[in-house]
Coordinates of N, CA and C and ligand atoms in Angstrom, one line a residue:
X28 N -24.5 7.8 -10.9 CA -23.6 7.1 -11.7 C -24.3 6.2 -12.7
X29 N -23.9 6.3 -14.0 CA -24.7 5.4 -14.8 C -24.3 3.6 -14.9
X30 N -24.9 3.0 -15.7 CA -24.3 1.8 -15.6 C -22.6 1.3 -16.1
X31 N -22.3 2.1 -17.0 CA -21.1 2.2 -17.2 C -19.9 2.2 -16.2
X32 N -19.1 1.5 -16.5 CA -17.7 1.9 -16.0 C -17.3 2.8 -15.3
X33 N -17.2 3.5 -14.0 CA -16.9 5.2 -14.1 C -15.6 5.2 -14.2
X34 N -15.3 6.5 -14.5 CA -14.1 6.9 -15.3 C -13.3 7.1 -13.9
X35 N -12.3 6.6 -14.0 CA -11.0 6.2 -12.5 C -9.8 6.9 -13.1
X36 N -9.4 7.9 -12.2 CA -7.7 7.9 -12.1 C -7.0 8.1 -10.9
X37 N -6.2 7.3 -11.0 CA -4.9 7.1 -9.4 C -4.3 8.2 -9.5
X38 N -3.5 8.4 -8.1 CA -2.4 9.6 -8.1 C -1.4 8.5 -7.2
X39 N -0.1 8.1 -7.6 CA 0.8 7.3 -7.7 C 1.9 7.7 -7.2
X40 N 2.9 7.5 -6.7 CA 3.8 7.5 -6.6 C 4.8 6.2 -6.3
X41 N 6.3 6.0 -7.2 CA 6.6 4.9 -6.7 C 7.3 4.0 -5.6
X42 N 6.9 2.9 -4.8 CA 7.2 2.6 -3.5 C 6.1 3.2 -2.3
X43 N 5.2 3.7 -2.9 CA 4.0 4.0 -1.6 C 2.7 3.4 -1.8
X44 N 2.4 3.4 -0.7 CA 1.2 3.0 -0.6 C 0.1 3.1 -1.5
X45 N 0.3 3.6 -2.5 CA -0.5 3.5 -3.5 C -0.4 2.0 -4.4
X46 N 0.7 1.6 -4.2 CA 0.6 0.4 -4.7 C -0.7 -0.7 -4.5
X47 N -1.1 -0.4 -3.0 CA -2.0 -1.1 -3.1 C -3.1 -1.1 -3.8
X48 N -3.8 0.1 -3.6 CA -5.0 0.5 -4.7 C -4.7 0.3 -6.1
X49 N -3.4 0.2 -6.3 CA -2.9 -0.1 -8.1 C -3.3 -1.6 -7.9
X50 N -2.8 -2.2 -7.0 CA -2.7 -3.5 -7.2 C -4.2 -4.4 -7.7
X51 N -5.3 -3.4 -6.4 CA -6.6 -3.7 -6.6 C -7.5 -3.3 -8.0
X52 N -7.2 -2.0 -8.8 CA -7.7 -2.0 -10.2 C -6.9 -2.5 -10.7
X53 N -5.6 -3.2 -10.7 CA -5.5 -4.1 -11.7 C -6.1 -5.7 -11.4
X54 N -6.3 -5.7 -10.7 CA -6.9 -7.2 -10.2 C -8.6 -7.2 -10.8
X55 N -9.3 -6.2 -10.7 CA -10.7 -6.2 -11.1 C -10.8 -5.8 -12.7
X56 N -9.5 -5.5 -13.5 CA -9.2 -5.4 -14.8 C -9.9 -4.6 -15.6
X57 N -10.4 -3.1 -15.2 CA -11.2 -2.1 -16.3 C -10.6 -1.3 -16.3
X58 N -10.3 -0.3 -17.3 CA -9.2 0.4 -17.3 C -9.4 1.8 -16.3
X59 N -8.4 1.9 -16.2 CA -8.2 3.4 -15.2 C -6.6 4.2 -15.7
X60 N -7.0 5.4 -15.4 CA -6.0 6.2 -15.7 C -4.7 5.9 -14.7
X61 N -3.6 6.5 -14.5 CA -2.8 6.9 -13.3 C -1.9 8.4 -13.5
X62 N -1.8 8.5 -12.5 CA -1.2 10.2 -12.1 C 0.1 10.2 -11.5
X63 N 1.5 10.2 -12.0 CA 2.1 10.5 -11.5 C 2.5 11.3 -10.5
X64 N 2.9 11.6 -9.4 CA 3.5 12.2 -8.3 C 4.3 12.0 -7.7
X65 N 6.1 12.6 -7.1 CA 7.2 12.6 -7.1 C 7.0 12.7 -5.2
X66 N 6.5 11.7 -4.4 CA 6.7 11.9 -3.2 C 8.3 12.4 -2.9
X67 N 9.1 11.5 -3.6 CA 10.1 12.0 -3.0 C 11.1 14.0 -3.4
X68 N 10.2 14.3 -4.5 CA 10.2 15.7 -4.7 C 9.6 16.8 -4.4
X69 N 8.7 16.2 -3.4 CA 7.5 16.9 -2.3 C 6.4 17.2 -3.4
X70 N 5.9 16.5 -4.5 CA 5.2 17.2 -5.5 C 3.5 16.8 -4.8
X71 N 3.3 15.9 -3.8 CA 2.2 16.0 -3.0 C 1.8 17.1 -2.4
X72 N 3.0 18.2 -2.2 CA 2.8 19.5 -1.1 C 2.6 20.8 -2.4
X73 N 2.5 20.1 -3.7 CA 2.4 21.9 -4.9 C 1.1 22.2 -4.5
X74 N 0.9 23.1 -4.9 CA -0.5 23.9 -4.9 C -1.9 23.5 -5.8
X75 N -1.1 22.6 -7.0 CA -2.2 21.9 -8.1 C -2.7 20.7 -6.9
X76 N -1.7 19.9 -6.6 CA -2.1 18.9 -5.9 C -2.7 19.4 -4.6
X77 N -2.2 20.3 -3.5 CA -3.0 20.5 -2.6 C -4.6 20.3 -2.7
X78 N -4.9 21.3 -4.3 CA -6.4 21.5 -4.6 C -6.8 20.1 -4.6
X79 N -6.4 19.3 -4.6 CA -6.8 17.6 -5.1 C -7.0 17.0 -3.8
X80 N -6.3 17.0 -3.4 CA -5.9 16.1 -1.8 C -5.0 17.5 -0.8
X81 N -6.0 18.5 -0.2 CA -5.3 19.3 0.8 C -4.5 18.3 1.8
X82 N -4.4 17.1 2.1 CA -3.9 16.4 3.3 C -2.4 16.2 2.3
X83 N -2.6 16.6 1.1 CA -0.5 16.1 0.5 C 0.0 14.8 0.9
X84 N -1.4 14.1 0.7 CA -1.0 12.5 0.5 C -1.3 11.7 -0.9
X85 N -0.4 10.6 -1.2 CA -1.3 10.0 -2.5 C -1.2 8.8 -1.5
X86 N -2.4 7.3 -1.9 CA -3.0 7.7 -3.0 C -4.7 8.8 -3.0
X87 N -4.9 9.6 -4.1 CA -6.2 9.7 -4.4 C -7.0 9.0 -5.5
X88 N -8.0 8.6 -5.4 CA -9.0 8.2 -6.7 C -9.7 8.9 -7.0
X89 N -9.4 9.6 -8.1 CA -10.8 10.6 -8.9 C -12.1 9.7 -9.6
X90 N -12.6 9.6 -9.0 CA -13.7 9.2 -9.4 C -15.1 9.6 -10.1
X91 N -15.0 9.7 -11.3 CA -15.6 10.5 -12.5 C -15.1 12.4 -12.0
X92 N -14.4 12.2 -11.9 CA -13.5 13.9 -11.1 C -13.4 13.9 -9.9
X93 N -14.0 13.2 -9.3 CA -14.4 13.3 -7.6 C -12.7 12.7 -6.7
X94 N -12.3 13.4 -6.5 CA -11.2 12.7 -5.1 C -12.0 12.3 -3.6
X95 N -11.6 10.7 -3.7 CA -11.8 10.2 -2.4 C -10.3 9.6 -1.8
X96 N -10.2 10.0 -0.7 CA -8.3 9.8 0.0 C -8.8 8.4 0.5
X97 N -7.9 8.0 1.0 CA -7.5 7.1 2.3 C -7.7 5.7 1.9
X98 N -6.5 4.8 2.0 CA -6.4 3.6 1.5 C -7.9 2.8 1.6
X99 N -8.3 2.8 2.8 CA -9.3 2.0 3.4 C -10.6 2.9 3.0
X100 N -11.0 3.7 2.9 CA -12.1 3.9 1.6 C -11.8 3.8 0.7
X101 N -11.0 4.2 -0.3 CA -10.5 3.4 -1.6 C -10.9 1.9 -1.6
X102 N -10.3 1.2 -1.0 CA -10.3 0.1 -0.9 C -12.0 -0.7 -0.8
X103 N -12.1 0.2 0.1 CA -13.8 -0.4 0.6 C -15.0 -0.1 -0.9
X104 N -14.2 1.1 -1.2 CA -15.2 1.8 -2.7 C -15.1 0.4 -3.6
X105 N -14.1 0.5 -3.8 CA -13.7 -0.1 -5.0 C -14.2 -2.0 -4.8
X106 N -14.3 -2.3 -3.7 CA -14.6 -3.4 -3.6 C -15.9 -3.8 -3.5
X107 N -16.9 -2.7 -2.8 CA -18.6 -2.5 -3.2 C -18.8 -2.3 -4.7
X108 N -18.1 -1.2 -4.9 CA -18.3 -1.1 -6.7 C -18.4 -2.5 -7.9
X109 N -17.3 -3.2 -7.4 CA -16.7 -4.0 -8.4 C -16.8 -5.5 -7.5
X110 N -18.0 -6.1 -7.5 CA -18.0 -7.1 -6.4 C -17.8 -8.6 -6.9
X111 N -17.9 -8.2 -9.0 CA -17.0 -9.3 -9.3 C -15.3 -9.6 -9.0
X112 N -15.0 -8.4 -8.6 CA -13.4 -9.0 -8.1 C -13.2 -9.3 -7.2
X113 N -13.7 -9.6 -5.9 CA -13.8 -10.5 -5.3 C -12.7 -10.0 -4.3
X114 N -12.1 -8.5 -4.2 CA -11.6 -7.9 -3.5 C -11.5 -8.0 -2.2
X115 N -12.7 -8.5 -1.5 CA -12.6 -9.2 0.2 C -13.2 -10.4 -0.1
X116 N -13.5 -11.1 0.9 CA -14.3 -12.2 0.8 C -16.0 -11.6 1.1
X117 N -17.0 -12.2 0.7 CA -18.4 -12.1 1.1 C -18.2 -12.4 2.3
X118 N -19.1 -10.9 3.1 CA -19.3 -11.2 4.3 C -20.0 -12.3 4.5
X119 N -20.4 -12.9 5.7 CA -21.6 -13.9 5.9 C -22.5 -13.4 6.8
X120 N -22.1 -12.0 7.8 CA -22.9 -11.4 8.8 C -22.4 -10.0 8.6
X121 N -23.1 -9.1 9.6 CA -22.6 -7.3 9.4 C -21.4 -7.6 10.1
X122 N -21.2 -8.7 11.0 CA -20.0 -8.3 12.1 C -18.7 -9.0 11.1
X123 N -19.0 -9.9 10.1 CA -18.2 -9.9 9.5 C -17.1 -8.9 8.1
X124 N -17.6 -8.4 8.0 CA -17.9 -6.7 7.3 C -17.2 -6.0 7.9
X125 N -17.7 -5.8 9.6 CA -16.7 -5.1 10.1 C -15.0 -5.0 10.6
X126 N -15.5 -6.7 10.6 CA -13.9 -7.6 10.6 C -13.4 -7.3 9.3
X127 N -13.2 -7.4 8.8 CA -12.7 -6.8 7.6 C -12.3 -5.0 7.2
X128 N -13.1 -4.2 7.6 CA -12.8 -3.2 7.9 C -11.5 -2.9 9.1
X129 N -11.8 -3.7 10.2 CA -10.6 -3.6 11.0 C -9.3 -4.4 10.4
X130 N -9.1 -4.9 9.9 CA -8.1 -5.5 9.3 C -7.7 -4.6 8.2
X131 N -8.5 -4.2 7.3 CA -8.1 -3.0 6.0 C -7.2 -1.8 7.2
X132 N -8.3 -1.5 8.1 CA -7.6 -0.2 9.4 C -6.2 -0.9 10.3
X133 N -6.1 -2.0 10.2 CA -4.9 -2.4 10.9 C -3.7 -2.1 9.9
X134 N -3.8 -2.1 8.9 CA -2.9 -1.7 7.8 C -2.4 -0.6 7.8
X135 N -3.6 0.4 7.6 CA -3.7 1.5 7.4 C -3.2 2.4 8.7
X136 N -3.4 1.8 10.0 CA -3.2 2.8 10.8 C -2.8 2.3 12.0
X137 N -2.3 1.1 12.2 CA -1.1 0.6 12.6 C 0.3 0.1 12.0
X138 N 0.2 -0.5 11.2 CA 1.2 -0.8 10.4 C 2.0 0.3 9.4
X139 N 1.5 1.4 8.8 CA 1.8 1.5 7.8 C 2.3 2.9 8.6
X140 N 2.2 3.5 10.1 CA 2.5 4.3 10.0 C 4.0 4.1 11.1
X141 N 4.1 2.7 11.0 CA 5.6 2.3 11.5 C 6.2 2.2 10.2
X142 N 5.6 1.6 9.0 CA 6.2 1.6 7.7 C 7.2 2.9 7.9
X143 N 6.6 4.0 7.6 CA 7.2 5.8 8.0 C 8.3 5.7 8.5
X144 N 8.4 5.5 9.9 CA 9.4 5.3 11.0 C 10.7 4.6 10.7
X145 N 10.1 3.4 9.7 CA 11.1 2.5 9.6 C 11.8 2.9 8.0
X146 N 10.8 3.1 7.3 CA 11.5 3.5 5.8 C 12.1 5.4 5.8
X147 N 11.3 6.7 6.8 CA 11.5 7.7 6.3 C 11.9 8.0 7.7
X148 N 12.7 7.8 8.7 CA 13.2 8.5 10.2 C 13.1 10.0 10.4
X149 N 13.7 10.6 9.1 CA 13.7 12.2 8.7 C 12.6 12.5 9.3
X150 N 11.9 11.8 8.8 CA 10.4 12.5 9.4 C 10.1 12.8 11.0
X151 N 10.6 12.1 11.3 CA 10.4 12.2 13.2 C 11.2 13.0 13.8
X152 N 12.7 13.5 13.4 CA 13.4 14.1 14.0 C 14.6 15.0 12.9
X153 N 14.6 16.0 13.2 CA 15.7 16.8 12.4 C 16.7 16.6 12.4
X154 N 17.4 15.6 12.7 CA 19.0 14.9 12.9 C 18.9 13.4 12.0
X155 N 19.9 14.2 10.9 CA 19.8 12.7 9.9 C 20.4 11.9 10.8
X156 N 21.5 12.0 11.4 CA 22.2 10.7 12.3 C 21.5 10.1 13.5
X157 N 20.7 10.7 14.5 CA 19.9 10.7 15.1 C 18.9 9.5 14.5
X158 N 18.3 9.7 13.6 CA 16.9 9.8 12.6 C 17.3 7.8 12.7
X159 N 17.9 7.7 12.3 CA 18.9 6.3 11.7 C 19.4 5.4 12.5
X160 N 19.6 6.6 14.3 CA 20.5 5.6 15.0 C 19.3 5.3 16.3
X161 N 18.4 5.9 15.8 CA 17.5 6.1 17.2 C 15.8 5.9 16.7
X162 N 15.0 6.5 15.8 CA 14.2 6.4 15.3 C 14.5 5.1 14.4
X163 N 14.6 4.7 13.4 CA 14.5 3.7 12.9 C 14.9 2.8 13.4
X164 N 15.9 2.0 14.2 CA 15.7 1.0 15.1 C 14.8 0.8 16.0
X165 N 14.2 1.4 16.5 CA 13.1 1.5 18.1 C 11.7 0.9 16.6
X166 N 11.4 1.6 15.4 CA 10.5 1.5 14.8 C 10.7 0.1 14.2
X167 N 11.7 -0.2 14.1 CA 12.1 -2.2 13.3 C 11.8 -2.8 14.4
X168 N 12.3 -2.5 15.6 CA 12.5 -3.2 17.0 C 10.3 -3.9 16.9
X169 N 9.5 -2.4 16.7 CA 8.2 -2.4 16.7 C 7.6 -3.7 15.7
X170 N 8.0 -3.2 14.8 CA 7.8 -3.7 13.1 C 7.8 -5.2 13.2
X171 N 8.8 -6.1 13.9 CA 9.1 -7.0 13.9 C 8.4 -7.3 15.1
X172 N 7.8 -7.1 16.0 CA 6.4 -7.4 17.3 C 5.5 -7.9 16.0
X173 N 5.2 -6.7 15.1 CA 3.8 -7.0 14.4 C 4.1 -7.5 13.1
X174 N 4.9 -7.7 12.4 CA 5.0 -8.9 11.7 C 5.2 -10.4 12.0
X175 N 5.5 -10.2 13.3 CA 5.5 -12.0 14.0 C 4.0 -12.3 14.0
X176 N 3.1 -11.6 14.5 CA 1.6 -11.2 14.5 C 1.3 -11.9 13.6
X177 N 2.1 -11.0 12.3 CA 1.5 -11.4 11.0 C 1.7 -12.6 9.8
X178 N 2.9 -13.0 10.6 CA 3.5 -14.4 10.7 C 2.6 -15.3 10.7
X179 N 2.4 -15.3 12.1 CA 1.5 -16.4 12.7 C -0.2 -16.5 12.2
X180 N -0.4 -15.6 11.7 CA -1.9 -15.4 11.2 C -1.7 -16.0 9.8
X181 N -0.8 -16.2 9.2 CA -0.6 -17.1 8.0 C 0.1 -18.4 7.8
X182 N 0.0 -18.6 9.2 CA -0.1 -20.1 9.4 C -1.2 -21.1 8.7
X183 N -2.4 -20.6 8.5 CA -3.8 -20.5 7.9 C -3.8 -20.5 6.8
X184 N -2.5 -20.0 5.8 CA -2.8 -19.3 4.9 C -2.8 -20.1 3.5
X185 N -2.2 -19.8 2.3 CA -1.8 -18.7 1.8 C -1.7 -17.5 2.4
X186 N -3.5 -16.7 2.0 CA -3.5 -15.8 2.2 C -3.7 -15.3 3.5
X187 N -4.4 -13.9 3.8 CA -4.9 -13.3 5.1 C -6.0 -14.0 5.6
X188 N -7.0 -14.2 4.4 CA -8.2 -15.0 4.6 C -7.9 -16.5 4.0
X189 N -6.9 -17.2 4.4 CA -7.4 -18.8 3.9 C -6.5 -19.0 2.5
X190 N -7.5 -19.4 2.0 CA -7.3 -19.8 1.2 C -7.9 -18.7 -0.4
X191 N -8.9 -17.6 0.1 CA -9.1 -17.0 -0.7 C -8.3 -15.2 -0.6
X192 N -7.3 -15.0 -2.0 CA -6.6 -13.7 -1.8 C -7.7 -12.3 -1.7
X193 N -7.1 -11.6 -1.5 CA -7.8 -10.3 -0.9 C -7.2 -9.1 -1.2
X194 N -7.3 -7.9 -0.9 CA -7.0 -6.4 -1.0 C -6.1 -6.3 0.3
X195 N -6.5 -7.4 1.2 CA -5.4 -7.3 2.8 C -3.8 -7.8 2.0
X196 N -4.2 -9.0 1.4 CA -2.7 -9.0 0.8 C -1.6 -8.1 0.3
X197 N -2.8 -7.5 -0.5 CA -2.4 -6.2 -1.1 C -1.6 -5.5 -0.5
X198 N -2.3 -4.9 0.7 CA -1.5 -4.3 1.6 C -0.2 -5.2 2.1
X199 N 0.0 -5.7 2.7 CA 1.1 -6.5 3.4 C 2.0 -6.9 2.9
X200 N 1.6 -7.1 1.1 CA 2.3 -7.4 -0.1 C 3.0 -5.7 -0.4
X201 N 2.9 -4.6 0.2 CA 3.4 -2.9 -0.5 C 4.0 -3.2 1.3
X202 N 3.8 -3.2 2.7 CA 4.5 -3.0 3.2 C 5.4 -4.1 3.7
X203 N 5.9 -5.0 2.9 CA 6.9 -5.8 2.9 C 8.0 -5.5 2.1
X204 N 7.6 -5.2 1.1 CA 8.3 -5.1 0.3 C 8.5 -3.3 0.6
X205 N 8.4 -3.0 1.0 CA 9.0 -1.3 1.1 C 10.2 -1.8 2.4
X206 N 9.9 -2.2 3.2 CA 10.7 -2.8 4.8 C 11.7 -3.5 4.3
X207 N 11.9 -4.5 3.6 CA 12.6 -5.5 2.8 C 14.0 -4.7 2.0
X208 N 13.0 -3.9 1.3 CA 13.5 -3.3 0.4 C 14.7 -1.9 0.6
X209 N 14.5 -2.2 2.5 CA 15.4 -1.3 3.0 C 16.2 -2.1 4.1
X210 N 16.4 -3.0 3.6 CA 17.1 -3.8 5.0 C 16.6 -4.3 6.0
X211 N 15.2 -4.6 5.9 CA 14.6 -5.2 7.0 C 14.8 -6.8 7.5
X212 N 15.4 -7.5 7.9 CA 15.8 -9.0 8.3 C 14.9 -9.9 8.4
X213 N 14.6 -10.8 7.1 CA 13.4 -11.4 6.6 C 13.4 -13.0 7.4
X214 N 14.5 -13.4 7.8 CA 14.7 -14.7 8.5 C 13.5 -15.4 9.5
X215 N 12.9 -14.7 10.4 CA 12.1 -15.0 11.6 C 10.5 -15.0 10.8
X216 N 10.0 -14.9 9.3 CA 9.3 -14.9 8.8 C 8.8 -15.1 7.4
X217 N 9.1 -16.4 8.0 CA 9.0 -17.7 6.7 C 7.9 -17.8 5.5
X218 N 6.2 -17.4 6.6 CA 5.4 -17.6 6.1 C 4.9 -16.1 4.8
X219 N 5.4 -14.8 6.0 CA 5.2 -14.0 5.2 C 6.4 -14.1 4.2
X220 N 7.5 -14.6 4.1 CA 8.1 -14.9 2.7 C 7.4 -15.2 0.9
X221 N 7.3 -16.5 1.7 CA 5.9 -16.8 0.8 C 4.7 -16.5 0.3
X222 N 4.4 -15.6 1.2 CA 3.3 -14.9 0.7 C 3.7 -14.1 -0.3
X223 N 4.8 -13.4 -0.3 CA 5.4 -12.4 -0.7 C 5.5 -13.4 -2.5
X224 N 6.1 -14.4 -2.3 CA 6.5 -15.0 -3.3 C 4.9 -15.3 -4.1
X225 N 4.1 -15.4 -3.4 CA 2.7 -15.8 -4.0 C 2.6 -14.5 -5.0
X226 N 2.6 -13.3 -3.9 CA 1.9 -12.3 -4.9 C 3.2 -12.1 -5.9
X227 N 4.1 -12.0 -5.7 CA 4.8 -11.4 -7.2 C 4.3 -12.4 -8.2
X228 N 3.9 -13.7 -8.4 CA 3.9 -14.5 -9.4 C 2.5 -13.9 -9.5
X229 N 1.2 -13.2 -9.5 CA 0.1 -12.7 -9.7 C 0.3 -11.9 -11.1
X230 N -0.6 -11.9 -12.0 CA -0.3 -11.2 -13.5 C -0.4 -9.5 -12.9
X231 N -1.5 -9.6 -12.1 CA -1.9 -8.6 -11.7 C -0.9 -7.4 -11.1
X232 N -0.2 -8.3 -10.0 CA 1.1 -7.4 -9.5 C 2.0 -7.3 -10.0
X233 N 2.8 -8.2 -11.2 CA 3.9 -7.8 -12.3 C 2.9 -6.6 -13.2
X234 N 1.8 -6.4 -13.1 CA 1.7 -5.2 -14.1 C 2.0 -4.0 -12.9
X235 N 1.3 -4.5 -11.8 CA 1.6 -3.2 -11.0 C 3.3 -2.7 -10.7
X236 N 4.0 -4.0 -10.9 CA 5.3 -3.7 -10.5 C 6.2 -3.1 -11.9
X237 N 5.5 -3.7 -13.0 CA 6.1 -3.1 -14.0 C 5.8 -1.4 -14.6
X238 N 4.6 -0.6 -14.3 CA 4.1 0.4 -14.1 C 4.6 1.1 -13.0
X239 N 5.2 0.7 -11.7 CA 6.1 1.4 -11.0 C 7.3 1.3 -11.6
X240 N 8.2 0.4 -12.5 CA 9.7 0.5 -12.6 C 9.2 1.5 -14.0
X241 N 8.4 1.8 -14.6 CA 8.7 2.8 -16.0 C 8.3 3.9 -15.5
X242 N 7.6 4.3 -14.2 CA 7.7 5.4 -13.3 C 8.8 5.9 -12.9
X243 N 9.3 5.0 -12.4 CA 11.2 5.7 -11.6 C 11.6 6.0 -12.8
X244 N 11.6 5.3 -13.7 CA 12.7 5.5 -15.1 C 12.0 7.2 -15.6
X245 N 10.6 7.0 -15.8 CA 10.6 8.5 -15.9 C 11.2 9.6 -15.3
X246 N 10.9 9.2 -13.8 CA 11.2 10.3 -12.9 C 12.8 10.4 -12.6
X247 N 13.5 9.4 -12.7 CA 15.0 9.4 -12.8 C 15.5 10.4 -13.9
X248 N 14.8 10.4 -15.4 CA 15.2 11.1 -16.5 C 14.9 12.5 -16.1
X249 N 13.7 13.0 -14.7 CA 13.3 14.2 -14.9 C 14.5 14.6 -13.6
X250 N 14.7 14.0 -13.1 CA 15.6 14.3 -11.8 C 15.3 14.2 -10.5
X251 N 13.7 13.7 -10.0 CA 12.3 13.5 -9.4 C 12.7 12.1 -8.5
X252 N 13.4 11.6 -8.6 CA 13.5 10.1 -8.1 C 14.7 10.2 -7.1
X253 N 14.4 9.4 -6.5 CA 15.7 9.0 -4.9 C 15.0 7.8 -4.6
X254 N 15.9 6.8 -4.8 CA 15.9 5.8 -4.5 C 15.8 5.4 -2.8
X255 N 15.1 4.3 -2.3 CA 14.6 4.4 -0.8 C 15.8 3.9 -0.2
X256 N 16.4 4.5 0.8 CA 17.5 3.6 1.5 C 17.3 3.7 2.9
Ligands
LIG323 N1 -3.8 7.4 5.7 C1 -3.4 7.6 4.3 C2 -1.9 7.6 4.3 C3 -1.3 8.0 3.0 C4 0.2 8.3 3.1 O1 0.8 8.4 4.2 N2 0.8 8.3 1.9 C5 2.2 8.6 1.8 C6 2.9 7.7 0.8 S1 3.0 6.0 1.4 C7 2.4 10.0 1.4 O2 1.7 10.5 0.5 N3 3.4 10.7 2.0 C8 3.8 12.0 1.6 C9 4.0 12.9 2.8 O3 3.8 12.4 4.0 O4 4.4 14.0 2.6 C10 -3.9 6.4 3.4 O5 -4.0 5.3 3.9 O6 -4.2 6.7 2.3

């Protein structure tokens, strides 16, 4: 890779997890493309996309053409790449490095796959009424163990780390607001309120939020969109 910029484009969809990686190139501010995709139209599972990401997940980052998946390499790329954005904090040791890694993976692969549970039930069981009366409570009942967790760890805060924001926010800041955003009962967690309130006022995440709302509006016009309930 030369000294230049490399050439970046997302694969998107709106209300997923891609938000976070949006959230992180817009925070390091060099331009990058983005890719629409209609998760809720299954356009992760077509055959163009398969060739991109066979796992029929977004987000991916093409990177100068190259697809790399998974939040937490994304994340990790993008934050060695670009180490003016300040995307984690400087480690101070390797073991600090890895603490951070587990924290990006606590996101990624404890939290985010109750996110699922709690926002898409369908997915666990072939009974919409079932799905709703039995899967998605048992998964909030969970959700709300590990946001007390994450409560309390921002006792500390603002942020995840202190006083300095991060790409963890990032995350926490896309599965709050998807949980929220479906009825989740925000009362017992005051601190993650505020965090919440921190990042929407970020220039960075009104662009990300405003690049998701002219997304739905596309995908609404194409017939691609279903709103999360
Ligand atoms: N481990 C993956 C998970 C990605 C993921 O589950 N993405 C969801 C959107 S939030 C998706 O593409 N779902 C489509 C599907 O499961 O069919 C990562 O962290 O990047």
């Amino acid at each position: 890779m030369s000294d230049a910029a490399p050439e970046l484009k997302l694969f998107v969809s709106p209300n997923s997890c891609a938000r976070v990686p949006t959230i992180a190139l817009e925070e390091i501010g060099l331009p990058f493309e983005t890719e629409l995709v209609s998760v809720m139209a299954n356009q992760q599972n077509s055959p163009e996309y398969l060739k991109i990401n066979p796992k029929g997940k977004v987000p991916v980052l093409l990177i100068e053409g190259a697809p790399l998946t998974e939040n937490v390499a994304i994340l990790s790329w993008l934050n060695a790449t670009f180490p003016k954005a300040h995307l984690l904090p400087k480690p101070n040791s390797t073991i600090e490095a890895y603490y951070q890694t587990a924290d990006l993976s606590f996101f990624s692969a404890t939290v985010h796959p109750l996110v699922t549970r709690v926002a898409m039930p369908l997915k666990f069981i072939d009974d919409a009424e079932l799905s709703f009366e039995i899967v998605r409570p048992k998964a909030t009942k969970d959700m709300r163990v590990v946001m007390a967790m994450v409560n309390a760890r921002l006792e500390n805060g603002p942020w995840w780390y202190g006083d300095q924001w991060s790409v963890v926010d990032g995350y926490l800041f896309w599965v709050w607001s998807r949980i929220t955003g479906i009825g989740f009962e925000q009362d017992d967690f005051p601190n993650i309120r505020a965090h919440c309130d921190l990042m929407n006022a970020r220039p960075a995440v009104q662009r990300v939020l405003a690049r998701e709302a002219m997304n739905v509006e596309l995908l609404k016009s194409q017939g691609l969109y279903k709103a999360p309930h």
